[in-house]
Short mmCIF file of C-alpha atoms and ligand atoms in Angstrom, two decimals:
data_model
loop_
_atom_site.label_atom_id
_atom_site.label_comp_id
_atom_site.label_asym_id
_atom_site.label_seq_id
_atom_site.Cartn_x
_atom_site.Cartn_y
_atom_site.Cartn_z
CA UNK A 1 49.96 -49.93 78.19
CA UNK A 2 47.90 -50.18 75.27
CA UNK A 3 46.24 -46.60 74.81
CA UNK A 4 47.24 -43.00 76.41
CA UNK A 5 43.65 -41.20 76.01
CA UNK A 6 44.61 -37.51 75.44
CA UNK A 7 41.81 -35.52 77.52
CA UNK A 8 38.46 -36.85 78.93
CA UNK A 9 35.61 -34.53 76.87
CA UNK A 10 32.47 -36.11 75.44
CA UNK A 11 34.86 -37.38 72.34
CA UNK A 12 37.79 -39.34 74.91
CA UNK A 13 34.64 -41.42 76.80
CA UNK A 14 32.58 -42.12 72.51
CA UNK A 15 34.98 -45.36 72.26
CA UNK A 16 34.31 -46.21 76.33
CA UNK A 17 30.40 -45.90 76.01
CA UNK A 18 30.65 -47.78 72.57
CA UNK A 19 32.70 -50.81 74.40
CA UNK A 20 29.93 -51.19 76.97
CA UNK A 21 27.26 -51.16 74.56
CA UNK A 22 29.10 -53.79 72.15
CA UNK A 23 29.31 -55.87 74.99
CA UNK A 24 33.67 -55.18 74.89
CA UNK A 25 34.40 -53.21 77.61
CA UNK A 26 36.75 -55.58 79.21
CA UNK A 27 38.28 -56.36 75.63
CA UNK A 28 39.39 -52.82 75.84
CA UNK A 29 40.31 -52.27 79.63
CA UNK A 30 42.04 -55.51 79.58
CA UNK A 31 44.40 -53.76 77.14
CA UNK A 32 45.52 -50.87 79.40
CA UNK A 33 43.78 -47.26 78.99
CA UNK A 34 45.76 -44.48 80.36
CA UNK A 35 43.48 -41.08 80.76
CA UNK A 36 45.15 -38.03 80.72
CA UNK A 37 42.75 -35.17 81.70
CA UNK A 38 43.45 -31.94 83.96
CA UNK A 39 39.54 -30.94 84.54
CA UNK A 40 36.44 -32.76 85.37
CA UNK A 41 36.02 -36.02 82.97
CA UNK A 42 32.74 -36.07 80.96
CA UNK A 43 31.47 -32.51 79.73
CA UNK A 44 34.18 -31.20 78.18
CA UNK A 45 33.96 -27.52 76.65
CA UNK A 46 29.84 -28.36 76.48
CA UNK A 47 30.22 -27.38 80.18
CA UNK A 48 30.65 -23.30 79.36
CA UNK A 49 28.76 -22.92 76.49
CA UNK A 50 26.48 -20.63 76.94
CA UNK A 51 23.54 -21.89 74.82
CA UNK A 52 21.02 -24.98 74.07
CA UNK A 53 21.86 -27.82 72.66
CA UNK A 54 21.58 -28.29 68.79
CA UNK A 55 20.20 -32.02 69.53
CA UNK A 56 16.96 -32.48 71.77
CA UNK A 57 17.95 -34.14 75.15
CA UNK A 58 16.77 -37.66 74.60
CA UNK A 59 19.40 -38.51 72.52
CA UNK A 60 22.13 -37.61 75.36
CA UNK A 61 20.53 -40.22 76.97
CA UNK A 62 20.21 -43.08 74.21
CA UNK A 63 23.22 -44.72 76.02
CA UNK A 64 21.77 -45.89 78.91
CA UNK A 65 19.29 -48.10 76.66
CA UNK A 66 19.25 -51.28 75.84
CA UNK A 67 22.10 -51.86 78.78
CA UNK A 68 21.76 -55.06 81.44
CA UNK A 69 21.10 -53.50 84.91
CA UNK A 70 24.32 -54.98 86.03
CA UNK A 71 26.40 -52.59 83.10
CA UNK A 72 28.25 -49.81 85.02
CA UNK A 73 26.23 -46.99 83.32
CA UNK A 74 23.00 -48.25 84.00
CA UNK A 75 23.10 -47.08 87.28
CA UNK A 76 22.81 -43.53 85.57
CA UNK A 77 19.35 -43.78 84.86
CA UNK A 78 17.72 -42.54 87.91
CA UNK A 79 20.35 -40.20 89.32
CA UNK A 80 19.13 -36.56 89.41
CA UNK A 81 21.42 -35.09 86.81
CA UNK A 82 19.61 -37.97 84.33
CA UNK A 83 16.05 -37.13 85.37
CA UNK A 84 16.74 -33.33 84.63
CA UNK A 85 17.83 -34.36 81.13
CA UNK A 86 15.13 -36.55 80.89
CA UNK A 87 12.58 -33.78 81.19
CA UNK A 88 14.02 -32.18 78.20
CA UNK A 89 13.68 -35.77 76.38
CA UNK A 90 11.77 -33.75 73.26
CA UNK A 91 13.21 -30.45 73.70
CA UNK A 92 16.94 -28.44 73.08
CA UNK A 93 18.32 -28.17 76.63
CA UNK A 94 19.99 -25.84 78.06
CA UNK A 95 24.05 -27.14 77.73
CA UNK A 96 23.92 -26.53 81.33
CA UNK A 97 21.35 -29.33 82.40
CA UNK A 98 23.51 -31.71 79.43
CA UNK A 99 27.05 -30.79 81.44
CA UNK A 100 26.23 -32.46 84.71
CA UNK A 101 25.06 -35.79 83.23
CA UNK A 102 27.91 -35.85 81.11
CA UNK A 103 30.04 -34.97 84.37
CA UNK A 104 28.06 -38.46 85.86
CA UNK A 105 28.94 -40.43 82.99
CA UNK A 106 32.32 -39.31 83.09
CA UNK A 107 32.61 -40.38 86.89
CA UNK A 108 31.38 -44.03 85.86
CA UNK A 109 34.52 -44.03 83.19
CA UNK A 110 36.79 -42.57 85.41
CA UNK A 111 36.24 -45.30 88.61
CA UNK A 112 36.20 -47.85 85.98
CA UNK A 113 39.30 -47.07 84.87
CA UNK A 114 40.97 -46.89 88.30
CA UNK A 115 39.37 -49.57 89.40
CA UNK A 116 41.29 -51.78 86.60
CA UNK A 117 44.65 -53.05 87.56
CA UNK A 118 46.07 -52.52 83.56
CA UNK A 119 43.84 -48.39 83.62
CA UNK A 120 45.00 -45.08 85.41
CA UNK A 121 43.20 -41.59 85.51
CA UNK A 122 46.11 -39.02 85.02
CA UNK A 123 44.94 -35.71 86.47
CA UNK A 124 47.55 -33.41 84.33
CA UNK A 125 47.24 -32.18 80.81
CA UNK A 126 49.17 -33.92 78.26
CA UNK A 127 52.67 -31.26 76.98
CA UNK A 128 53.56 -33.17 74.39
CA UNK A 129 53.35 -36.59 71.88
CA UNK A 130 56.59 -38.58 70.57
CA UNK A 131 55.49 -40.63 68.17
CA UNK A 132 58.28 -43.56 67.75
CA UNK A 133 57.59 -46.99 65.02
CA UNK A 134 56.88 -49.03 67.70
CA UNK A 135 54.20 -46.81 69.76
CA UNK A 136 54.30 -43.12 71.30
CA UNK A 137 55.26 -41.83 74.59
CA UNK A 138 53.08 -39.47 75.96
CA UNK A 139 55.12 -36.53 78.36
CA UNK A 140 52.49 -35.01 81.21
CA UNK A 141 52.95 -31.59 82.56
CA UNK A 142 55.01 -32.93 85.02
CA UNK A 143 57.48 -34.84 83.06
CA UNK A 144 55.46 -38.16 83.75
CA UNK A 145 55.80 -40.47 80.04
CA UNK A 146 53.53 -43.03 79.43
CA UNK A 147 54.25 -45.51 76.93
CA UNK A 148 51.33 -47.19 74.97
CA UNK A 149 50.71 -48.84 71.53
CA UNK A 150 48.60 -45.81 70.22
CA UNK A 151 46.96 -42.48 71.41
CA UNK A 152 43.14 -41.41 70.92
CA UNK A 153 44.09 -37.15 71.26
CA UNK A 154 40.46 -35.94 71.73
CA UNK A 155 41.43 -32.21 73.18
CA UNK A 156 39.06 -30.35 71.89
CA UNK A 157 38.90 -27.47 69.67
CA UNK A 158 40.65 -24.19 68.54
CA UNK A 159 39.43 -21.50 66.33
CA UNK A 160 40.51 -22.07 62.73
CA UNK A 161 43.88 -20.34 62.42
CA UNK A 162 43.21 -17.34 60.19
CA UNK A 163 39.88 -16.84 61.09
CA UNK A 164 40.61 -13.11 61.86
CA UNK A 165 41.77 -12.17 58.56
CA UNK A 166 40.22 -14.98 56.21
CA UNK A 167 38.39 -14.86 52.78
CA UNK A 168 34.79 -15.97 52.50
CA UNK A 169 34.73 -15.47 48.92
CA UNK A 170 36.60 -13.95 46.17
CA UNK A 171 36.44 -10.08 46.56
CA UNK A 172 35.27 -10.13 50.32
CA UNK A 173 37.50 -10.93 53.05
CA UNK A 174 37.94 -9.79 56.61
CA UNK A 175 41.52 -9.03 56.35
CA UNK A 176 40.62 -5.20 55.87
CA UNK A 177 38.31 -5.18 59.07
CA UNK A 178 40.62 -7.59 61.20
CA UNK A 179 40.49 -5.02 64.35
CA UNK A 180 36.76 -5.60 64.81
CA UNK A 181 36.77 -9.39 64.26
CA UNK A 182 36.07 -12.35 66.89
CA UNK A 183 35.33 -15.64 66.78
CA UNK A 184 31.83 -17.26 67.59
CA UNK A 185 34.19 -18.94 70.63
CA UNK A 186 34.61 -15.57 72.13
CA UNK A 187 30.67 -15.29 72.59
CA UNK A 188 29.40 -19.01 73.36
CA UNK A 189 32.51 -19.98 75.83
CA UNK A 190 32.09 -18.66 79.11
CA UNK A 191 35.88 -19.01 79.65
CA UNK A 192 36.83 -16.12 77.12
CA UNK A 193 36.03 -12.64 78.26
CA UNK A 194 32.77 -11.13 76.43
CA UNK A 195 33.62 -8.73 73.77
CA UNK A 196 31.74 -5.49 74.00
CA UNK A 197 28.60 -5.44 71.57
CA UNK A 198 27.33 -2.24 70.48
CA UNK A 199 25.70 -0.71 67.10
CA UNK A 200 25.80 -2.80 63.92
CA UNK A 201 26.83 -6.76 64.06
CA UNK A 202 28.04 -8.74 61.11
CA UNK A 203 27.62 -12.88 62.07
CA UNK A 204 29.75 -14.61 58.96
CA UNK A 205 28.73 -18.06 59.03
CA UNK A 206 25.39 -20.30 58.96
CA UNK A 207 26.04 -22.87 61.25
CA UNK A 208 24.61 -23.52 64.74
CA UNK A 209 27.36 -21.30 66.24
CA UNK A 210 26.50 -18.45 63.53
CA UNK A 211 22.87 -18.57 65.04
CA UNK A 212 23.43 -18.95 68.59
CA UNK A 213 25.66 -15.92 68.15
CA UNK A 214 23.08 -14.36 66.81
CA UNK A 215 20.58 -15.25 69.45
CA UNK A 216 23.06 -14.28 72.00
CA UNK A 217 23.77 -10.53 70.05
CA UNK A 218 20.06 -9.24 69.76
CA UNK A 219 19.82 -7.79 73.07
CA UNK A 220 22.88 -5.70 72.53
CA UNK A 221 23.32 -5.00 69.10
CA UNK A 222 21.26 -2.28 67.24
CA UNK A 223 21.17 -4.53 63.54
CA UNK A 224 22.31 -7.77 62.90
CA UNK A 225 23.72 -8.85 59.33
CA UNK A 226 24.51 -12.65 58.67
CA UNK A 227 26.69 -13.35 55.66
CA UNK A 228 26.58 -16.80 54.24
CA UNK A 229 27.89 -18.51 51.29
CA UNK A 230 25.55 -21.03 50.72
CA UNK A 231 21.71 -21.77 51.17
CA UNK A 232 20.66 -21.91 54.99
CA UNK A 233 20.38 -25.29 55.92
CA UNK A 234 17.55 -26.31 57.83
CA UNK A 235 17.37 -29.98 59.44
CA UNK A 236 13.83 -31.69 59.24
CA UNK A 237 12.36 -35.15 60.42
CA UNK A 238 11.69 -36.14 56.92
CA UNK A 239 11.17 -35.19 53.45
CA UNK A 240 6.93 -34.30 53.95
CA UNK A 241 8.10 -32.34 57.31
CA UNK A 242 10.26 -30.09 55.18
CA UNK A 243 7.66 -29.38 52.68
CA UNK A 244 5.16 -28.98 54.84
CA UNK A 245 7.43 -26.00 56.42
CA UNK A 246 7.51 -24.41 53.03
CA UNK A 247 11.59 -25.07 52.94
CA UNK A 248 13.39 -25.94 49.65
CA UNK A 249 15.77 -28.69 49.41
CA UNK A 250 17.66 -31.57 47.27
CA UNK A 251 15.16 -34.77 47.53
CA UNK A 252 18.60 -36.86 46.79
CA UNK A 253 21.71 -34.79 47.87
CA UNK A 254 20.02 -33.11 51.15
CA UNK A 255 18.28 -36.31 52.25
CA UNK A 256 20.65 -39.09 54.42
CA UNK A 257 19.67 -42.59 52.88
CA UNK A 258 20.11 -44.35 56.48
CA UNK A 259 17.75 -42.45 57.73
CA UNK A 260 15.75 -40.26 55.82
CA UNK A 261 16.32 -37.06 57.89
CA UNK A 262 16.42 -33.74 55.53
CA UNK A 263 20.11 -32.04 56.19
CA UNK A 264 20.87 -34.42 58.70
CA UNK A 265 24.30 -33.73 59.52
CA UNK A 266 24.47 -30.03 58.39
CA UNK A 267 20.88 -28.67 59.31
CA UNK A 268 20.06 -25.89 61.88
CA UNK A 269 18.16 -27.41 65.30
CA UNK A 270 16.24 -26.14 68.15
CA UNK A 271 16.73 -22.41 68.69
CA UNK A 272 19.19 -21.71 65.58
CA UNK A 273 16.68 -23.91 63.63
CA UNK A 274 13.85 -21.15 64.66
CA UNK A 275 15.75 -17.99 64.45
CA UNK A 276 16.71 -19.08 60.42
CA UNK A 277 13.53 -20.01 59.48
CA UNK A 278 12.44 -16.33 60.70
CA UNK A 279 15.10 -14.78 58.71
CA UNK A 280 13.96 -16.80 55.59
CA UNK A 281 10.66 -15.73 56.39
CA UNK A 282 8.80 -19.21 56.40
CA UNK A 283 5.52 -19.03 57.00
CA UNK A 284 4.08 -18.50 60.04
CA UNK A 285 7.20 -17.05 61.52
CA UNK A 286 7.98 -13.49 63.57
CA UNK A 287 10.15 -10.76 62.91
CA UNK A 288 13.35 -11.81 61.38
CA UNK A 289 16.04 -11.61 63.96
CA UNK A 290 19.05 -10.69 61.28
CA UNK A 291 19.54 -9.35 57.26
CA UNK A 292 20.60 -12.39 55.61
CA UNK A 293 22.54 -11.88 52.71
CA UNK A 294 23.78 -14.86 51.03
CA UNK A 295 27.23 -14.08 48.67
CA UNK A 296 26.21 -15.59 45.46
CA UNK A 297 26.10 -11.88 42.76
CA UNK A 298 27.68 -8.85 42.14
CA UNK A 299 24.52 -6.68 44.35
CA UNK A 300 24.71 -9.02 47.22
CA UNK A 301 29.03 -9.42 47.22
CA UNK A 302 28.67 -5.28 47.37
CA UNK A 303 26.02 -5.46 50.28
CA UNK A 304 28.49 -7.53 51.84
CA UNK A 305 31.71 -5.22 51.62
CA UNK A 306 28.96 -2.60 52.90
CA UNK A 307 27.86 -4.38 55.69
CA UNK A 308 31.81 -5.34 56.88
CA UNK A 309 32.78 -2.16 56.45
CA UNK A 310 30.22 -0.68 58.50
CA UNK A 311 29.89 -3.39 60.91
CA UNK A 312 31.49 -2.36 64.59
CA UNK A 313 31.78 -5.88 65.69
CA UNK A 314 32.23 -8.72 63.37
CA UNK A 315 31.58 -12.35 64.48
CA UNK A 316 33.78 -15.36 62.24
CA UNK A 317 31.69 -18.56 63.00
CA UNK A 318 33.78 -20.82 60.74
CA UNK A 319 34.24 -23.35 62.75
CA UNK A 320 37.75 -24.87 64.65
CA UNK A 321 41.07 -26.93 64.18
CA UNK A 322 42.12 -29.69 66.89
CA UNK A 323 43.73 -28.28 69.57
CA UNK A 324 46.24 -30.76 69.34
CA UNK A 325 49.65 -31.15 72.37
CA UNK A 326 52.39 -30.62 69.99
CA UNK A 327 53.68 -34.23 68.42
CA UNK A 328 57.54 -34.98 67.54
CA UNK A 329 59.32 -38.17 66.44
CA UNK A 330 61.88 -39.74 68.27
CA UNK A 331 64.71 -37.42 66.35
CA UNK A 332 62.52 -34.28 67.32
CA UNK A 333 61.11 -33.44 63.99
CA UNK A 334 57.61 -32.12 64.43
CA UNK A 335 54.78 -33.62 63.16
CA UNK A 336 52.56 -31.35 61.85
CA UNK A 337 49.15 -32.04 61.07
CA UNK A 338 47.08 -31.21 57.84
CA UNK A 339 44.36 -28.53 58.58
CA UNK A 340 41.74 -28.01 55.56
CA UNK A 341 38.84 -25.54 55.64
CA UNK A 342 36.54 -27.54 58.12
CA UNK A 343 39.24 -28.54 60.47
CA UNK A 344 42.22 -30.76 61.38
CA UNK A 345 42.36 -33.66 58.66
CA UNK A 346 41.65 -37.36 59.72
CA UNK A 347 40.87 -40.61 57.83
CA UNK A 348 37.84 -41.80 58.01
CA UNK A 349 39.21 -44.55 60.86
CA UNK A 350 40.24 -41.13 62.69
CA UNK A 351 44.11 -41.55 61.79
CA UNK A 352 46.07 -38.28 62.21
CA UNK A 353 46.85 -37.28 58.85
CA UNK A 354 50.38 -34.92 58.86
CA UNK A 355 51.23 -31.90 56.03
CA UNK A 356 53.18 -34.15 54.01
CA UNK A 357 49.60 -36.52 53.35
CA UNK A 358 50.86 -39.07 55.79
CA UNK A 359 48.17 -40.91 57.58
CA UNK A 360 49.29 -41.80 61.41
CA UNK A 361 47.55 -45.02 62.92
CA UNK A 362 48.81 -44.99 66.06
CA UNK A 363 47.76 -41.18 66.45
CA UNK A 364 43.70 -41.05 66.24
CA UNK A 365 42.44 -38.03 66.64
CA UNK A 366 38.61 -37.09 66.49
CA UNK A 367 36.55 -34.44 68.21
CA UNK A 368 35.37 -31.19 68.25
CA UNK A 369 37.75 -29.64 65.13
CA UNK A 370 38.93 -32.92 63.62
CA UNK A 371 35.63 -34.79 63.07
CA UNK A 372 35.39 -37.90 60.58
CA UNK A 373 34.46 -37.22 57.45
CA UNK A 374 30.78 -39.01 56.96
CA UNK A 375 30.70 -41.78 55.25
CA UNK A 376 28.47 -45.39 54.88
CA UNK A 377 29.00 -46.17 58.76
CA UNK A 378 27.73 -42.77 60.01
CA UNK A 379 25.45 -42.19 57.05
CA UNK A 380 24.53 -38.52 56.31
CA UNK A 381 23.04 -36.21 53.15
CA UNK A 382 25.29 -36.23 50.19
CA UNK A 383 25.56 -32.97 50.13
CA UNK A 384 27.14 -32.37 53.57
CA UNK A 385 31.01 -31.54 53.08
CA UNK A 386 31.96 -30.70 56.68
CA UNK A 387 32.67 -33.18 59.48
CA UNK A 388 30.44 -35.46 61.51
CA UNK A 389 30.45 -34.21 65.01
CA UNK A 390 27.98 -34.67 68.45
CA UNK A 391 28.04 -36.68 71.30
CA UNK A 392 25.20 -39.10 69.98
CA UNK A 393 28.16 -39.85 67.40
CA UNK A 394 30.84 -40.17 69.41
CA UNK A 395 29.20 -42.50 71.57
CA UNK A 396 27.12 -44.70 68.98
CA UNK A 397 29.20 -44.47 65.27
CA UNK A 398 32.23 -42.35 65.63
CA UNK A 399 32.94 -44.35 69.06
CA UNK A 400 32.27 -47.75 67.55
CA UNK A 401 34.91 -46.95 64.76
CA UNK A 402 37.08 -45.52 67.39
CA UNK A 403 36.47 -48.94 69.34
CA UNK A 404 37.43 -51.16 66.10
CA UNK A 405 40.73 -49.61 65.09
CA UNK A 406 42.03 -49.66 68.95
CA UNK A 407 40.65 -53.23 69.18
CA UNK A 408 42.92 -53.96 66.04
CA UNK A 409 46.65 -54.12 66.03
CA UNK A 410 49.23 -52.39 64.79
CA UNK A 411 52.69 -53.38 63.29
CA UNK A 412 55.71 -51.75 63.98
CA UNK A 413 55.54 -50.49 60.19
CA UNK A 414 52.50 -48.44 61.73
CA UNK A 415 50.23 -50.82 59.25
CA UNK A 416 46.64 -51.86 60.76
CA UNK A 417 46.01 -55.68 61.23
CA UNK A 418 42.77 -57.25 61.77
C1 LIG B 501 29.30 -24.02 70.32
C2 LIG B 501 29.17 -25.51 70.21
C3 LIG B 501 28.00 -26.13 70.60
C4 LIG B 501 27.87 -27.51 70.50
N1 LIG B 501 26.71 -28.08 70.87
C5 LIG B 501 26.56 -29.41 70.77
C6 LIG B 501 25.33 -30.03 71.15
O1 LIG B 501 24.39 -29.37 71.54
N2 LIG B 501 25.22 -31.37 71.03
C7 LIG B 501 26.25 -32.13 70.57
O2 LIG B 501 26.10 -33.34 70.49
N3 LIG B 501 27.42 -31.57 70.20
C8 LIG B 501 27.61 -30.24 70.28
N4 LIG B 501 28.78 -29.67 69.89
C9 LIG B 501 29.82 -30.48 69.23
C10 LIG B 501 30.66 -31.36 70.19
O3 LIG B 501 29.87 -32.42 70.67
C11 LIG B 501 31.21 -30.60 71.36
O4 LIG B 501 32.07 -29.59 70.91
C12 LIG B 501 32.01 -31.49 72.33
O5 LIG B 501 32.31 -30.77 73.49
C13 LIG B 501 33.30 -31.98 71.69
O6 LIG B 501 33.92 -32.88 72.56
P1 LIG B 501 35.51 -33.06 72.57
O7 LIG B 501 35.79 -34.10 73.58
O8 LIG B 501 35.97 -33.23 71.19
O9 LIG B 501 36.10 -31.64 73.02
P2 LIG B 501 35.91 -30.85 74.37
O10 LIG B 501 34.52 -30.91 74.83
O11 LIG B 501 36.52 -29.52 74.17
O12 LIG B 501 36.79 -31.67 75.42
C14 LIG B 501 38.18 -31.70 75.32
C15 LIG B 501 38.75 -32.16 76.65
O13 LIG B 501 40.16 -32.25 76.51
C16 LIG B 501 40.78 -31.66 77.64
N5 LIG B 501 42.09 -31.16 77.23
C17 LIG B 501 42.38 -30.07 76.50
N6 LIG B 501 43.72 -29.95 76.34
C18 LIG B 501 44.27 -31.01 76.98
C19 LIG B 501 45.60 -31.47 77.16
N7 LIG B 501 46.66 -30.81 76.66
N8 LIG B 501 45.80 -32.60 77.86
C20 LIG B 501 44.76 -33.30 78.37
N9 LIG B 501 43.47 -32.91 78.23
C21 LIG B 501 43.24 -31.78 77.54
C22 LIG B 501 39.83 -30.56 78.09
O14 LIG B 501 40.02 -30.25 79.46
C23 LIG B 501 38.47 -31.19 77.80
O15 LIG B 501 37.97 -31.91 78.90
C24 LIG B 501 28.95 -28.29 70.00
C25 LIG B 501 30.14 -27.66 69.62
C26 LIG B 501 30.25 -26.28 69.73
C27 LIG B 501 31.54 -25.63 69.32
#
């Protein structure tokens, strides 16, 4: 077997899609896939989120173009889960018109796989990863090991570990108010329990969760406070678009040279997108749905403290870790991996990186919590220091990188070979 695939989200199927757009899908089925999921393949966790999507819908469906009628996904395009997608080509769907298109693509990937002598679809979740110098054995629920040269783990996401009682800057931290603080998870997923909302809300965060939390609060909460650290960033078209809106930016840093998109990577979309602009009062905007107040003096640090300590419910939308199976060497010593402030740590080929500064080819992990850093192949503003993440990426960049490391081979040493 040459590859255990560790869960079936939107991440597992990037390097899949990627193949049949290259043109290599049977270079990579011909080298034995094992996929290891215990719910529906495709959607992943974008199947319970209770919001829109922070990309318009016609990029969802940017791979089903360019493909030969014969390619296995092109008999997506006129299924009804596509057309329903479709109508939301120039708009922020709903997640829940995304999910069952993602569910369809899923099913292509999945009757591929079985229907390749050297593939299997393992309906289990994955307990655990030995990782040996000649390859890893993965251990199923039910004791079942598969041995392969490498693993893609591509399990999702966790909150960051912490979040409950972490700093957001020097003199303000939520350790103090820990009884009263949830993650943005708690809110969006539909498979955690709803905290109760009442009276005054603090949202700490700027990020698409931070607004769709915020979006998803108003109806409930009497006043809504957002702490942030840094400027609001706001994703536009282009450079003219952006100044047009009245927003301030970075010509050079906030600007991604592949493409010319302002905050490319890092920028607020669709509904989030709308709801900051109101707070920053652009023009032509409503009532502003939240206080911002943005940590960067002594007044607003103190308007900060105020608002925590007055807050009933406080909302930590800093982001998540991979939500990785635990992973041992043969002897049984744990490997740990390295978790910095915007996730789980990976190379920029997606190599597991361990505590000790290790990098681990034959353990790739990528995904919602342990994106790839940008860099030249997936472009990106300059001044974007989080993680490239979205399903466009995953199957078009992210997936193509994905594609070339598994399509290379490994030594025993664990070195990468061309
Ligand atoms: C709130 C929110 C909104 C987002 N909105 C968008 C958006 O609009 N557009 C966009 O492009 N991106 C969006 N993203 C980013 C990203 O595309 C999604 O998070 C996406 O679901 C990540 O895919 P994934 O495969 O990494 O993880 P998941 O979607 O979480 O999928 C992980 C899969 O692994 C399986 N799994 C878990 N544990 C195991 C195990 N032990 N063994 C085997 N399988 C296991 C799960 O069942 C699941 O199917 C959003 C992220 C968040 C947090």
């Amino acid at each position: 077997m040459g590859f255990v695939f560790c869960g079936g989200g939107p991440a597992a199927l990037g390097p899949v899609i990627a193949a049949a757009r290259k043109g290599r899908l049977d270079d990579l089925l011909d080298r034995g896939i094992a996929l290891v999921e215990p719910g529906p393949i495709g959607p992943g966790g974008l199947a319970h989120y209770r919001i829109s999507a922070n990309s318009l819908g016609g990029p969802f469906l940017e791979c089903l173009d360019g493909l030969s009628d014969s390619a296995p996904f092109a008999a997506l395009r006129d299924l009804p889960e596509t057309r329903r997608l479709r109508a939301h080509s120039d708009e922020h769907p709903p997640l829940s018109v995304v999910a069952p298109f993602l569910t369809r693509l899923g099913a292509v990937v999945s009757d591929l796989l079985a229907a390749h002598p050297r593939c299997t679809v393992v309906p289990e979740a994955v307990a655990a990863i030995e990782l040996a110098d000649d390859g890893v054995v993965v251990t199923t629920g039910s004791g079942r090991e598969l041995t392969a040269e490498r693993t893609v783990i591509a399990t999702g996401g966790r909150p960051l570990s912490g979040f409950g009682t972490a700093g957001i800057v020097p003199g303000l931290d939520l350790l103090p108010h820990r009884d009263k603080v949830w993650h943005s998870e708690s809110f969006i997923d539909a498979r955690k329990p709803l905290p109760p909302v009442r009276g005054k809300a603090v949202v700490v965060g700027g990020s698409h969760s931070a607004w769709s939390v915020v979006h998803l609060l108003a109806p409930e909460a009497d006043e809504i406070t957002v702490i942030h650290r840094s400027g609001l960033r706001l994703f536009y078209n282009s450079p003219d678009e952006a100044r047009a809106d009245g927003y301030p930016f970075d010509p050079v840093l906030d600007v991604c040279p592949t493409n010319g998109r302002v905050n490319r990577y890092g920028g607020l979309r669709g509904r989030a997108h709308e709801l900051a602009r109101a707070a920053l009062r652009l023009p032509g905007t409503g009532p502003a749905p939240a206080r911002l107040v943005q940590v960067t003096d002594p007044a607003a640090l103190e308007a900060a403290q105020r608002a925590l300590a007055e807050a009933d419910v406080i909302v930590m939308a800093n982001g998540f870790e991979a939500n990785l199976p635990p992973i041992h060497r043969t002897d049984g010593t744990p490997v740990s991996a390295a978790v910095g402030p915007t996730g789980t740590v990976v190379t920029a080929q997606g190599h597991l990186v361990d505590v000790h500064g290790t990098a681990h080819p034959r353990l790739l992990a990528y995904g919602l919590g342990a994106g790839l850093a940008p860099s030249a192949e997936v472009g990106g503003e300059p001044s974007y220091t989080r993680r490239a993440d979205g399903v466009w990426l995953y199957q078009h960049d992210i997936g193509g990188i994905v594609l070339d490391e598994l399509l290379h081979n490994v030594t025993t040493t664990g070195e990468i070979h061309a």
